[in-house]
Structures are given as C-alpha cells and as structure tokens.
CSV table of C-alpha atoms and ligand atoms in Angstrom, one decimal:
chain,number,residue,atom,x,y,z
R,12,UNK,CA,-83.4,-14.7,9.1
R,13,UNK,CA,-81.3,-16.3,11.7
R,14,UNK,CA,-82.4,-13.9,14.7
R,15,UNK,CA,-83.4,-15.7,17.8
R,16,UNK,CA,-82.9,-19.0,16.2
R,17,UNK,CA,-81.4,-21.2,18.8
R,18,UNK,CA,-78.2,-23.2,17.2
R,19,UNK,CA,-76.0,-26.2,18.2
R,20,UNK,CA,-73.0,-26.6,16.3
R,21,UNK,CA,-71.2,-30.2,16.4
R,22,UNK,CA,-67.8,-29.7,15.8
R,23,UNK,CA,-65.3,-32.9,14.9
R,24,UNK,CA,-61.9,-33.7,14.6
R,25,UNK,CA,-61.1,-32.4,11.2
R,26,UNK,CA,-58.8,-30.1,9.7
R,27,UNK,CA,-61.4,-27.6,8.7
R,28,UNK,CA,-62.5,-27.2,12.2
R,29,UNK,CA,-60.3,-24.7,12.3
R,30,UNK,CA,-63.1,-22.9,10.1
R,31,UNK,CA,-65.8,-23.1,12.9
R,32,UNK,CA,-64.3,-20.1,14.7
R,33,UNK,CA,-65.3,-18.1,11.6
R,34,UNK,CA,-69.0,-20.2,11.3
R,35,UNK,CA,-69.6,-19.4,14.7
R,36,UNK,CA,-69.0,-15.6,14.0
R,37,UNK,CA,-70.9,-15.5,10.8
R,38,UNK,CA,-74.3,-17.4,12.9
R,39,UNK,CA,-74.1,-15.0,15.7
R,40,UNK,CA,-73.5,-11.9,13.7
R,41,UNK,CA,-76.6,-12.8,11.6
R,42,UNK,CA,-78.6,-13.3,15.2
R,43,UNK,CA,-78.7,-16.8,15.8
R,44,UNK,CA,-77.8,-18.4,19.6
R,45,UNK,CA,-74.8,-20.6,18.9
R,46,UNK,CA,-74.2,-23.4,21.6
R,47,UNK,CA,-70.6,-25.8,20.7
R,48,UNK,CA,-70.5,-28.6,21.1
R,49,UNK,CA,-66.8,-30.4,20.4
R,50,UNK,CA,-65.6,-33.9,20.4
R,51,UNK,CA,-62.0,-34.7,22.1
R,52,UNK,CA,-60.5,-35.0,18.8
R,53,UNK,CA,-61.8,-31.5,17.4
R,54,UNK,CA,-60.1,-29.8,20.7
R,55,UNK,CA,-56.6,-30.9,18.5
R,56,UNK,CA,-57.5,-28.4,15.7
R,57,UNK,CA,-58.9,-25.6,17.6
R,58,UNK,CA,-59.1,-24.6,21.2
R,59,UNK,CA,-62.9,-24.4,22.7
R,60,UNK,CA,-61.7,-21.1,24.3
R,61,UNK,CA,-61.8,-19.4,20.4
R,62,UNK,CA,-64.9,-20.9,20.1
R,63,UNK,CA,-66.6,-20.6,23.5
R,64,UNK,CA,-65.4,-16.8,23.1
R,65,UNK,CA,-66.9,-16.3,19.9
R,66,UNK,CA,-70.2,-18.2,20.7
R,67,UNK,CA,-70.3,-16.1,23.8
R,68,UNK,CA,-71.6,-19.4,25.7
R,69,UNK,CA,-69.4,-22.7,27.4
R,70,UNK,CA,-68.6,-25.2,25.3
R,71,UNK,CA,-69.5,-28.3,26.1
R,72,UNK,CA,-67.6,-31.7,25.1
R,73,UNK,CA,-67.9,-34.3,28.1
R,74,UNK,CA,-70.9,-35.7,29.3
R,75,UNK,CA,-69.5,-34.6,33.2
R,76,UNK,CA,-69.2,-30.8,33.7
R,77,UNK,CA,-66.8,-30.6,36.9
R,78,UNK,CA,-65.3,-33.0,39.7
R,79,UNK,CA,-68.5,-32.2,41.8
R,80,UNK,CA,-70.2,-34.9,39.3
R,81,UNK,CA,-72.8,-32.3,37.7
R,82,UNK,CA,-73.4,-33.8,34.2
R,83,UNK,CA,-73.9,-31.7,30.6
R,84,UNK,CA,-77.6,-32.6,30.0
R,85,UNK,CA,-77.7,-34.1,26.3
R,86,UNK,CA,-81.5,-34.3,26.2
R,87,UNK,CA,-82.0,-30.7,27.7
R,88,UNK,CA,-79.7,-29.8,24.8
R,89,UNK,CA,-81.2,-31.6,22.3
R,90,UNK,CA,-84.5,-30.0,22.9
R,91,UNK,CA,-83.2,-26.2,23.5
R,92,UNK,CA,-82.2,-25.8,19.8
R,93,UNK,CA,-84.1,-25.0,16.9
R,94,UNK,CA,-81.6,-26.3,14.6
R,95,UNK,CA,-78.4,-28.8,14.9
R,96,UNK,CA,-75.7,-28.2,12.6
R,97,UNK,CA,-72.8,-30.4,12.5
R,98,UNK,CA,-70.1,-29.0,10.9
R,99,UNK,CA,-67.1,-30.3,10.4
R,100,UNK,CA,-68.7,-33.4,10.1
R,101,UNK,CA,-65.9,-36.5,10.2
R,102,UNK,CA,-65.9,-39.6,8.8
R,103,UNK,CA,-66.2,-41.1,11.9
R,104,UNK,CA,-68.9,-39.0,13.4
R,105,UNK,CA,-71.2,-39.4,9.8
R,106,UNK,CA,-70.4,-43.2,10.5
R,107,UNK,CA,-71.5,-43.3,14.0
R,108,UNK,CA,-74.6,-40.9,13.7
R,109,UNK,CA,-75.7,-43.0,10.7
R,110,UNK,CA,-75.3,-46.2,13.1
R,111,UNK,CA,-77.0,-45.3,16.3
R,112,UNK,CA,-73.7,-44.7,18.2
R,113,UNK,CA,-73.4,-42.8,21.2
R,114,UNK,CA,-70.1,-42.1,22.9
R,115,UNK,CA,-69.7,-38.5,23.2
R,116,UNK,CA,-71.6,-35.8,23.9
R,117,UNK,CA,-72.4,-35.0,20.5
R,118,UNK,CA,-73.6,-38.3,19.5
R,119,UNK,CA,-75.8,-38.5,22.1
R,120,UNK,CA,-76.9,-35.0,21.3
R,121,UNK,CA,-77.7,-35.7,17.8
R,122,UNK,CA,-79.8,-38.8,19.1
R,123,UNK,CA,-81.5,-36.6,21.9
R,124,UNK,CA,-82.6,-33.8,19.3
R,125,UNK,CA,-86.1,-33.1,17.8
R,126,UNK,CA,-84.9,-30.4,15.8
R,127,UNK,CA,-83.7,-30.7,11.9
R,128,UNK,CA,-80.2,-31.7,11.3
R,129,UNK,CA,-77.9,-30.5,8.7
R,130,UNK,CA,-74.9,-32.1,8.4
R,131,UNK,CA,-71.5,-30.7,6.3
R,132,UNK,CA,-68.9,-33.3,6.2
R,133,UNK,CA,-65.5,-32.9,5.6
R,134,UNK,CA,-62.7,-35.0,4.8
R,135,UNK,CA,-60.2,-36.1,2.1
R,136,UNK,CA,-61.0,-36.8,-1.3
R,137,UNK,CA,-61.0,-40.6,-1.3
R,138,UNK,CA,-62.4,-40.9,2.4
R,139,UNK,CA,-65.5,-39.1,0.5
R,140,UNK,CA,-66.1,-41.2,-2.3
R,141,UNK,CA,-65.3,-44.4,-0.3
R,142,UNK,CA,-68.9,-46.5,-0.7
R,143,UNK,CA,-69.3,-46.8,3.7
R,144,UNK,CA,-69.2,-43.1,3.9
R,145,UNK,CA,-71.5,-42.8,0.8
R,146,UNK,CA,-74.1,-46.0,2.3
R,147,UNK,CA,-74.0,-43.7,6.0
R,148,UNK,CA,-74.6,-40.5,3.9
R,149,UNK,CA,-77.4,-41.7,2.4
R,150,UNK,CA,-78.9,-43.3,5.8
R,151,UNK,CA,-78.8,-39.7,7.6
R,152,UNK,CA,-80.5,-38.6,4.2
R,153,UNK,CA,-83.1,-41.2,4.9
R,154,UNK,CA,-83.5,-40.3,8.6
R,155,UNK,CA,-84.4,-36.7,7.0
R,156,UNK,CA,-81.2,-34.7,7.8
R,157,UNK,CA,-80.2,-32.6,5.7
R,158,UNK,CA,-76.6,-32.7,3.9
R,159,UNK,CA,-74.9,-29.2,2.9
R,160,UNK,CA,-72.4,-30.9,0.2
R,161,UNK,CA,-68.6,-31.3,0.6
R,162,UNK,CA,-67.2,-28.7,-1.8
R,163,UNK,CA,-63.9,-28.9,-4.4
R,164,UNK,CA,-60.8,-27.4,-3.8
R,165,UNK,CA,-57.0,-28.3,-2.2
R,166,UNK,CA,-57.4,-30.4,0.2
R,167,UNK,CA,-55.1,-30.7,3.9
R,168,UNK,CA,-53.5,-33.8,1.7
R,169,UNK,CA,-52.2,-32.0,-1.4
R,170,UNK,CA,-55.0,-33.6,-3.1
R,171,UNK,CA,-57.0,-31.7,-5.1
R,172,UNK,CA,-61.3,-32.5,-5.4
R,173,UNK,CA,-64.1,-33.0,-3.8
R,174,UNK,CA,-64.2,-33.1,0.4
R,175,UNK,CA,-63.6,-29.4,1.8
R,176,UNK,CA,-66.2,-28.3,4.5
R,177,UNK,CA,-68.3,-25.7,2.7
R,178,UNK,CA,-67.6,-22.0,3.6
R,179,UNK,CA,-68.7,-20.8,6.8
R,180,UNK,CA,-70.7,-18.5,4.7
R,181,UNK,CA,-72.6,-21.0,2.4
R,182,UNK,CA,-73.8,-22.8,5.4
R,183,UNK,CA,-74.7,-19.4,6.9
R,184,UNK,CA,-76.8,-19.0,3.5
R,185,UNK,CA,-77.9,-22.3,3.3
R,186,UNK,CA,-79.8,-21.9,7.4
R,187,UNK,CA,-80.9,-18.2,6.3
R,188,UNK,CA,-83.2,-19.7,3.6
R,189,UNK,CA,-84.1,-22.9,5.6
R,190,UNK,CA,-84.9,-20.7,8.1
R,191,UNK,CA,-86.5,-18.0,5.7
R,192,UNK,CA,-88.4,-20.7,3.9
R,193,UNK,CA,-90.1,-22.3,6.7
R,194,UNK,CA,-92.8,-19.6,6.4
R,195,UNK,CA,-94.1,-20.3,3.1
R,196,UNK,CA,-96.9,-21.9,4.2
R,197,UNK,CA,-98.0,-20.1,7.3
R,198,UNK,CA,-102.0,-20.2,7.6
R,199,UNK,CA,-102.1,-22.8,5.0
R,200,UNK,CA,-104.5,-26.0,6.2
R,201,UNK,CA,-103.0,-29.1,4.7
R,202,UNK,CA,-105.0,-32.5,4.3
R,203,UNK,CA,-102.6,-35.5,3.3
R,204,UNK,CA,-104.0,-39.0,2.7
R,205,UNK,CA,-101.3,-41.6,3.4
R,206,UNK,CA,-100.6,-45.2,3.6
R,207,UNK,CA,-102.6,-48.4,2.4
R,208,UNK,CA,-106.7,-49.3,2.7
R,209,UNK,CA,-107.5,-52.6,4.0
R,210,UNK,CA,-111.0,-53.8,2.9
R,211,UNK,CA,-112.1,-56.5,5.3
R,212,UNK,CA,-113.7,-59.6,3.7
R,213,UNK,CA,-114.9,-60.7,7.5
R,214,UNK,CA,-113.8,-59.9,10.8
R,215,UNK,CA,-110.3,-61.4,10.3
R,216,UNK,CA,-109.5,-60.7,6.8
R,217,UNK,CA,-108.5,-58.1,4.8
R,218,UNK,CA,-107.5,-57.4,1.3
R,219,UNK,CA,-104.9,-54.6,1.5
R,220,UNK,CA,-101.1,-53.4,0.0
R,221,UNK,CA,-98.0,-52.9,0.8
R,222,UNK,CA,-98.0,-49.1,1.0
R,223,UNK,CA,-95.7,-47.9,4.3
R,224,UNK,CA,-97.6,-44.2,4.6
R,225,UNK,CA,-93.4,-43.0,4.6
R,226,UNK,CA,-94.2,-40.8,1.5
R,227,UNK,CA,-97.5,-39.4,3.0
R,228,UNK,CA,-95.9,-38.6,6.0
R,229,UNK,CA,-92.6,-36.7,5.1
R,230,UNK,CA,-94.6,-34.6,3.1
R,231,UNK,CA,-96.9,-34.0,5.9
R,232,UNK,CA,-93.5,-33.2,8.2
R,233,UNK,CA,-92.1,-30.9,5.5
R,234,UNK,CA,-95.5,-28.9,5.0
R,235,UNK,CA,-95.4,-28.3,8.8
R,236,UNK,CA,-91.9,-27.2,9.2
R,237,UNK,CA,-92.5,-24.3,6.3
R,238,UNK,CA,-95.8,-23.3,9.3
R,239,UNK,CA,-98.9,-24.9,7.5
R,240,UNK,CA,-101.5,-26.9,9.9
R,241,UNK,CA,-101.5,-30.5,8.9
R,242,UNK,CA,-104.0,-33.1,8.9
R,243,UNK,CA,-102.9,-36.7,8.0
R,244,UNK,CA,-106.0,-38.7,6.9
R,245,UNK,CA,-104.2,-42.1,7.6
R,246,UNK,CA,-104.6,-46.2,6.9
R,247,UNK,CA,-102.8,-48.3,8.7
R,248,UNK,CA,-99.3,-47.7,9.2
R,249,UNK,CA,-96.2,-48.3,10.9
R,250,UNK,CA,-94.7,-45.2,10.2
R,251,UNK,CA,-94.5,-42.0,13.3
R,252,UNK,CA,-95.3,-38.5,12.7
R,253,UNK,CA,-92.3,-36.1,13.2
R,254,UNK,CA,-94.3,-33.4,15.4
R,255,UNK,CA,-97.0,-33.4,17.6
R,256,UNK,CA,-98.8,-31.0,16.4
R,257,UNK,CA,-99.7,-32.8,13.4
R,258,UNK,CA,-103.0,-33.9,13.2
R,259,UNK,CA,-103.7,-37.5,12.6
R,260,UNK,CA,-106.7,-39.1,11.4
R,261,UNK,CA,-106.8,-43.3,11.7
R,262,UNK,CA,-109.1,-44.8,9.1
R,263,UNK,CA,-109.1,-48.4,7.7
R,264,UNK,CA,-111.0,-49.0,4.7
R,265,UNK,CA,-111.4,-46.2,1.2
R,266,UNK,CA,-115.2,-45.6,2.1
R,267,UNK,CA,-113.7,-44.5,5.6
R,268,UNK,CA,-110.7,-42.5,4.2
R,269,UNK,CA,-113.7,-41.0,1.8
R,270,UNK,CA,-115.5,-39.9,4.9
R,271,UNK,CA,-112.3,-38.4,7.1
R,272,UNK,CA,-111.2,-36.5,3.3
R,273,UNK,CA,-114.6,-35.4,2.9
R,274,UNK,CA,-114.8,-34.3,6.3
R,275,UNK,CA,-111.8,-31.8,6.4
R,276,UNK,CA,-111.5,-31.1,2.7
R,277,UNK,CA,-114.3,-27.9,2.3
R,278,UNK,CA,-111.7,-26.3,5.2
R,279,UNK,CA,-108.4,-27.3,3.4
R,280,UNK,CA,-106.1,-25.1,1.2
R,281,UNK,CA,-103.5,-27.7,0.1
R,282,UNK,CA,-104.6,-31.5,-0.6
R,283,UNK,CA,-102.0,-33.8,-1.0
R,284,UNK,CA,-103.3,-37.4,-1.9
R,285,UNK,CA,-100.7,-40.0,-1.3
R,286,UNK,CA,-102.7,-42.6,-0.2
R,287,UNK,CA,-102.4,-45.9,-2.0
R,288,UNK,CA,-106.6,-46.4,-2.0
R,289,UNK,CA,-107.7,-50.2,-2.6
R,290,UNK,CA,-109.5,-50.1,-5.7
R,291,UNK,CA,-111.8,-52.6,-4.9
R,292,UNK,CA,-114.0,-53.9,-1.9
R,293,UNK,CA,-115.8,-57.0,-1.3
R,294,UNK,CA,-119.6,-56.6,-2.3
R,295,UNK,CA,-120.4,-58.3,1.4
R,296,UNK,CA,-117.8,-58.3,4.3
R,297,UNK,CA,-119.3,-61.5,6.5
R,298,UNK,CA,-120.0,-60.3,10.2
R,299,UNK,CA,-118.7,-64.1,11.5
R,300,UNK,CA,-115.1,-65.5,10.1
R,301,UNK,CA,-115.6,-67.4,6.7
R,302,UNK,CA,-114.9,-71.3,7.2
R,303,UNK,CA,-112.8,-73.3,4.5
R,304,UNK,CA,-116.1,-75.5,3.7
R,305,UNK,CA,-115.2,-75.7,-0.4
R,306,UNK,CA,-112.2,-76.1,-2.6
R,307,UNK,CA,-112.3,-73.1,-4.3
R,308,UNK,CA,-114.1,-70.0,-3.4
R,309,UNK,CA,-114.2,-66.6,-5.3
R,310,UNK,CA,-114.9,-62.9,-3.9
R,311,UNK,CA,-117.0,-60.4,-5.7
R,312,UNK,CA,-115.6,-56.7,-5.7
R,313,UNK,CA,-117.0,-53.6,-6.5
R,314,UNK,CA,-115.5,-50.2,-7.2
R,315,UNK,CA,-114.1,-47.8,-4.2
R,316,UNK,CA,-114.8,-44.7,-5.0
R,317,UNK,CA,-112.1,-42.7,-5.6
R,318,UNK,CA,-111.7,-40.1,-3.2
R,319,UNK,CA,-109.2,-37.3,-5.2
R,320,UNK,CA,-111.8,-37.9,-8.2
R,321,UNK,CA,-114.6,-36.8,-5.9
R,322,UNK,CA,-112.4,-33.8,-4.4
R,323,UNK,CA,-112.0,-32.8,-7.3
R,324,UNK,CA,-115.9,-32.5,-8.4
R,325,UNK,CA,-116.0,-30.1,-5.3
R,326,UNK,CA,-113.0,-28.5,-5.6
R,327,UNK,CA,-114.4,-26.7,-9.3
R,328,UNK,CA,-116.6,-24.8,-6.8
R,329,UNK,CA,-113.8,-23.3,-4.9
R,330,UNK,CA,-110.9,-22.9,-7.5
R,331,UNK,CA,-108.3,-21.4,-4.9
R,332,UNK,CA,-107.8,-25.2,-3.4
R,333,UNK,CA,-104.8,-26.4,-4.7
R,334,UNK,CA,-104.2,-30.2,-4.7
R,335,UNK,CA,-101.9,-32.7,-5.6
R,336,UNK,CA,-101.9,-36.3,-6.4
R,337,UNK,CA,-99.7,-39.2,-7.3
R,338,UNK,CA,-99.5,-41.7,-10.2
R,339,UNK,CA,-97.5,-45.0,-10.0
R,340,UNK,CA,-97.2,-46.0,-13.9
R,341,UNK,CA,-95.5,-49.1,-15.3
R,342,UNK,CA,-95.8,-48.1,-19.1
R,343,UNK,CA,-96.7,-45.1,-20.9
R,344,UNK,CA,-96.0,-42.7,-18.0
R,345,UNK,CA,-95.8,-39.3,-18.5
R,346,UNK,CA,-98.9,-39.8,-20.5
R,347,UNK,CA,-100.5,-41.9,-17.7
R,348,UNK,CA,-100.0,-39.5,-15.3
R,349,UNK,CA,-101.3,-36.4,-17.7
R,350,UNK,CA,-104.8,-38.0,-17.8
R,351,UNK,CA,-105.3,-38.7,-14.2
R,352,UNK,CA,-104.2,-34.8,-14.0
R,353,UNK,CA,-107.2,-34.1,-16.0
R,354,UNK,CA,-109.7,-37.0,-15.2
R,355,UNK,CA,-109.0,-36.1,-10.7
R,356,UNK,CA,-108.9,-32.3,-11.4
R,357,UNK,CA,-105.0,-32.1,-9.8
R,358,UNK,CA,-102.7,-28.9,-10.0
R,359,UNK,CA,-99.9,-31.4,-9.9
R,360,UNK,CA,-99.2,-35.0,-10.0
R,361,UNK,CA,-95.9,-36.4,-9.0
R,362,UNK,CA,-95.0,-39.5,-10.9
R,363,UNK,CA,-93.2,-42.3,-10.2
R,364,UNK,CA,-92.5,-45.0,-12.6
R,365,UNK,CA,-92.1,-48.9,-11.3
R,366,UNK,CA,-89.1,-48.8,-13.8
R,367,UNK,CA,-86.5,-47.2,-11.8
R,368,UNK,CA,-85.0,-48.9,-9.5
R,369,UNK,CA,-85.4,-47.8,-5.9
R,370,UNK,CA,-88.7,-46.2,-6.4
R,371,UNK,CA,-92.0,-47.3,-5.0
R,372,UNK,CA,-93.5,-48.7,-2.1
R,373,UNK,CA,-91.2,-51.1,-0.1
R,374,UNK,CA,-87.8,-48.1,-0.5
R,375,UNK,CA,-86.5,-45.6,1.2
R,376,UNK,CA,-85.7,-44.2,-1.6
R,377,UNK,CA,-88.1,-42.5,-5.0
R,378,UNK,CA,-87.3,-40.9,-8.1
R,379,UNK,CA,-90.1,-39.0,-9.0
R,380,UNK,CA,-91.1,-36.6,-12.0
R,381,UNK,CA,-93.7,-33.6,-11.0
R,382,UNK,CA,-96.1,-33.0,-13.8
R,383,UNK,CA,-98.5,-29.5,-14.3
R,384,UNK,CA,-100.4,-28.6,-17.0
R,385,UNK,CA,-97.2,-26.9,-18.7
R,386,UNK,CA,-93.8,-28.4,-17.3
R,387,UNK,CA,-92.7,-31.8,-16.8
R,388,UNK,CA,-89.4,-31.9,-13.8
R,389,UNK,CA,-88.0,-34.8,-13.4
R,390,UNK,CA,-85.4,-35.6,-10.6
R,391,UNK,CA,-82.8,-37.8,-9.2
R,392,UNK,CA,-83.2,-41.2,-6.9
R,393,UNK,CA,-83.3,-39.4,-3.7
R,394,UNK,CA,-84.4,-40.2,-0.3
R,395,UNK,CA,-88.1,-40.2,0.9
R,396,UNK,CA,-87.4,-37.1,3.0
R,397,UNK,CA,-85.5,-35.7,-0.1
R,398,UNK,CA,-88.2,-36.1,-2.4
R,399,UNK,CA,-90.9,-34.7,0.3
R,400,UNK,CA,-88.8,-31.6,-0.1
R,401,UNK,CA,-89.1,-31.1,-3.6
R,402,UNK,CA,-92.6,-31.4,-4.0
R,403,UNK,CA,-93.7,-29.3,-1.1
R,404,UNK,CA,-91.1,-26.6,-3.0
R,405,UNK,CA,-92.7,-27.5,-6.0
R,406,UNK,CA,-96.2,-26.8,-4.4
R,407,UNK,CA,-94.7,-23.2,-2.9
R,408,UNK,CA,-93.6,-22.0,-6.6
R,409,UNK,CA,-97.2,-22.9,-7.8
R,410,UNK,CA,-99.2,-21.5,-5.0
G,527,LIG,N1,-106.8,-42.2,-5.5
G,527,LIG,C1,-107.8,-41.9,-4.6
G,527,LIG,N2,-108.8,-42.8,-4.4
G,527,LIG,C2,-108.9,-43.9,-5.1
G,527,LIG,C3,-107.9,-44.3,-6.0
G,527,LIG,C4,-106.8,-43.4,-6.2
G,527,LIG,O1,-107.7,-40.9,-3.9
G,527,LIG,N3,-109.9,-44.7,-4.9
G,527,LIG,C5,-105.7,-41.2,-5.7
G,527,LIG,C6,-104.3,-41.7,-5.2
G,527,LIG,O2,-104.1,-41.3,-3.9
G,527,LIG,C7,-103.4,-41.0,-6.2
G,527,LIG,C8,-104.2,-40.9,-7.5
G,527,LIG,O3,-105.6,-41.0,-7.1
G,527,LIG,O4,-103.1,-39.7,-5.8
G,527,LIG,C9,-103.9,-41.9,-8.5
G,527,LIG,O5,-104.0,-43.2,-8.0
G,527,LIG,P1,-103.8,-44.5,-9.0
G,527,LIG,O6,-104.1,-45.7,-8.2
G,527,LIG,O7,-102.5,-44.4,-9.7
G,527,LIG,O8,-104.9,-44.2,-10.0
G,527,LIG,P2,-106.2,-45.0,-10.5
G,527,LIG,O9,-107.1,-43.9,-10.8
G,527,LIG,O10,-106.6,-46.0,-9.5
G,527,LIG,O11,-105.7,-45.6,-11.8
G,527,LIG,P3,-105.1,-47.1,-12.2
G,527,LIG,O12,-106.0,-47.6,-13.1
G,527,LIG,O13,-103.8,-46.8,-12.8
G,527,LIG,O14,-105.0,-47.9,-10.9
C-alpha cells in the first residue's frame, strides 16, 4: 500500500527517536520514499547518518545546506510529499506546530505542506496529560491532522503509562490503510451542500444564520482524499476548500441552492446535505432599499422548498444514489432525526443534538450520532475534521 508514496518523516528531540531508524526501515521496505527531516535536538538521540543511510536520501535539518549559501527548500519539500509524518513528535514541536511557529526546518515544513499530517507524539506521562499539550493536540486535530495515539508502557522516566511513541510498525499500519483507504471512493461523484442561505428582503438585507460551511467542507475534503469527484453546492462562507480540484458552486439564497442541487444531482452517486437551508423567504424582496418610514414593520415569509425532500422524490427513480443528511434536534432526538430519515428519503442522517456541549454551528468541535434504518452509532466530541472522517467511513461501510 505504501509503494511509490512519497514520505517526510519529522523527527524531534525525544528519547524514542531512537525508534525512527527502525520506522524508516519499516516505510521503505513496504515501498514508500522516506525523506528525514531532524531538528538540532533529535541529532542528540540518534545520528542522521543511521537515518540518512536507511532512508537512502540526505537528511536535511538546517534551512542552509553548505557554506556556499545554497538553502534546503521548505516549500519544495512541502509539496514533494504525499504524506508528512512526524514522529517522534515533542512537546515542544506539537506546541509550536499548533501555534504557527516556524524556527526550523521542520516547522516551516509542516507550514509549507499541502499534504495530510499525522502526527505521533511522544513524551513522559505527565508532559501528556498536562492540559497545554492536550489544548495544542486538539488544535492540530482541528487543523485536520491526524493524531496516531501515545501508547502505554515504561517510560525513559521509570514511570510507567501513557506517552511512548507507537511502534514503528503500528504507524507503518496505520499509513498502509490511510493509504489503502483513500480509494474507496474512486469514480464516485459527490454533491455536498454547505454553509448558510441568505434570503434577501431588498438589495441590502438579508435574513440568514450562523452556519460556517466547516462541516460541509471537511466532508467534501475527506470524500476527495479516499478519490471521489466532489462538487460543493455552497452559501456564503468563510471557510477554504482543502484541494483544487474540488469543485465549487457559489449560490446565495435556497431557491438558488435548489437550482445548483438539482442541476448536478441526476449525475451524482453520493449526496451529502449539510447545508443549513433558510426555511423561509420573504414573499417580496424590494428591488430599492426599504426606508424606516413606520414604527413597526412586519415581513411575510413563505416556505423554501426543501431541497433534500425534493432529492429525494427523484432519487426513488434511481435507487443506487445514496444520500445523507443532517438533523440538529433540541428534544426528542433520535426520534427527530428517524422521521426526517423517512419524510427526505436519506440512507443516513447524522445527528447532532444542541445539548452537548461543543456541538453545533459556531465550534470546531461536534459530537454526532449516525442513524440508518437499523443501527444507531453514537460517538465522542471530536473535531470537525474528526467527525468528517467518520461519516465518510460510515458512508464506505454502507455503500
Ligand atoms: N434541508 C434542505 N432544504 C431545506 C431544509 C433542510 O435540504 N429547505 C436539509 C438539511 O440540509 C438537512 C436536513 O434537510 O440535511 C434537515 O434539516 P433541518 O433543518 O433539521 O430539518 P427541517 O426539515 O427543516 O426540520 P425542522 O422543523 O426541525 O427545522
């Protein structure tokens, strides 16, 4: 799985860098390209000759190559690999990746880089519970690397728990099936609505919500990285695409995100609506700005039409679609979410439940439950990029 994939390994100053000789062996013997990178303080655990031998390429650690003045080109890095893997990962390299810091060639790597991240930290068992490694942990989650868990054991202390480096071979395991995975959905067309509708009143005004697209998107980010082509039919947003070659759609209004869906759904295998659609629109949106003339004045809506219902009428003539929607329940979930299942035609429908903290709109965070006609999964407050992964797994299984 690993053949021809082109790898930068981070290495830091930590005791289980000693370990990266033998990760190093196990990526190259499985195929991959394996490019080192160390910083100064990882050069007092192991020597980059073991590992520049073993990678079969220079390893690189300053940001100047030789007297002469010829600089290691970060961005040309960055850009070369298919997958970064830091590992070990320090304390002090989690804290400065999480904070935008760049003083060494493998910070500045790691902010070059287009390609995923996986991270494996290592360090001593109260260093990994303390709450500022936690807090940056959970801001690289957010960012959408990925974090191959410390495992338990003796540590270089005496200590005994959680904070060794996992094995060079689970992380060779963990990058075969990331790798393996990321052809699930080869030749799959994706459609994804995301973000907020705004439903002008007049030329100036809008009634809208506070919907960021975030959700919309990482699952649109995921779908491509397992090789499906994706279409994001989009409302305003903030929020950047991870790839290029994702296809986005700008709309404003539902009867516009209707049109775009409508457009691209007859030619889509997977629909994924995330959108958060207005319900309503003014009957009459004034062509001039409306002046304050009285004291009070009221607005007359009417129904949007909802777009996954109407997906779903077509979708009964072509039963292979498979599509996927979302429910955002105060009270009564599960049962909530069940009858939009039925009443919009979904395969799935991933709830999430104002109740729990850090889910919803304005986080970076969700804790979501994913719903079929037989099973109910519910799991933990994870990141956005997190929780993208588990439905578009959950979508694979169902397929
Ligand atoms: N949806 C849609 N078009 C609409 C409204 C909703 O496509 N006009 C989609 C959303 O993208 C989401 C699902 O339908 O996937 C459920 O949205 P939600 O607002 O929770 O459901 P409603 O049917 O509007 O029910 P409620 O009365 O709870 O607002």
């Amino acid at each position: 799985m690993l053949k021809g994939k082109k790898i930068i390994l981070g290495v830091c100053g930590s005791i289980a860098a000693y370990k990266s000789a033998l990760l190093v062996r196990e990526l190259v013997k499985n195929g991959a390209q394996v490019k080192v990178i160390m910083t100064d303080a990882a050069k007092e655990f192991i020597g980059p000759l073991t590992l520049a031998t073993v990678s079969k390429n220079p390893v690189e650690s300053s940001f100047v190559k030789n007297d002469q003045g010829e600089w290691t080109n970060h961005v040309e890095l960055g850009l070369w690999a298919d997958l970064m893997l830091i590992a070990p990962a320090s304390a002090n390299t989690i804290g400065k990746l999480a904070n935008g810091l760049c003083d060494n060639l493998l910070t500045a790597t790691y902010l070059s880089a287009r390609c995923p991240v996986v991270i494996a930290p290592a360090m001593d068992l109260d260093m990994y519970q303390h709450p500022s490694v936690l807090g940056n942990l959970d801001a690289l989650k957010s960012f959408g690397n990925q974090i191959i868990d410390a495992e338990h054991g003796e540590l270089a202390s005496g200590l005994v728990g959680k904070g060794r480096m996992a094995e060079p071979e689970h992380i060779t395991t963990y990058l075969e099936s990331y790798f393996g995975r990321s052809q699930a959905l080869a030749g799959k067309k994706v459609l994804i609505t995301a973000g907020p509708t705004l439903e002008h009143l007049d030329p100036v005004r809008f009634i809208g919500n506070h919907s960021s697209g975030k959700m919309g998107y990482e699952i649109a980010n995921r779908c491509y990285e397992q090789g499906a082509e994706v279409t994001i039919v989009s409302g305003p947003v903030q929020v950047k695409k991870d790839y290029d070659a994702i296809n986005v759609v700008s709309v404003q209004s539902a009867d516009e995100m209707l049109d775009a869906t409508l457009n691209h759904f007859p030619d889509t295998d997977i629909a994924i609506f995330a959108a958060a659609v207005a319900d309503y629109k003014p009957k009459t949106k004034a062509d001039q700005k409306i002046k304050k003339n009285d004291d009070s004045m009221s607005i007359e809506l009417v129904k949007n039409k909802d777009i996954a219902k109407e997906m779903g009428l077509i979708k009964s003539q072509n039963k292979k679609q498979f599509t996927v929607g979302f429910a955002l329940e105060t009270n009564n979930e599960e049962e909530n979410a069940r009858k939009k299942l039925e009443k919009k035609n979904f395969d799935m429908i991933v709830l999430n439940s104002l109740q729990d903290k850090g889910a919803g709109f304005k986080h970076n965070t969700n804790k979501i439950s994913i719903i079929d006609r037989n099973n109910i999964t519910k799991f933990e407050l994870k990141s956005k990029a997190e929780v993208a992964y588990d439905i578009v797994e959950s979508i694979i299984e169902r397929l």
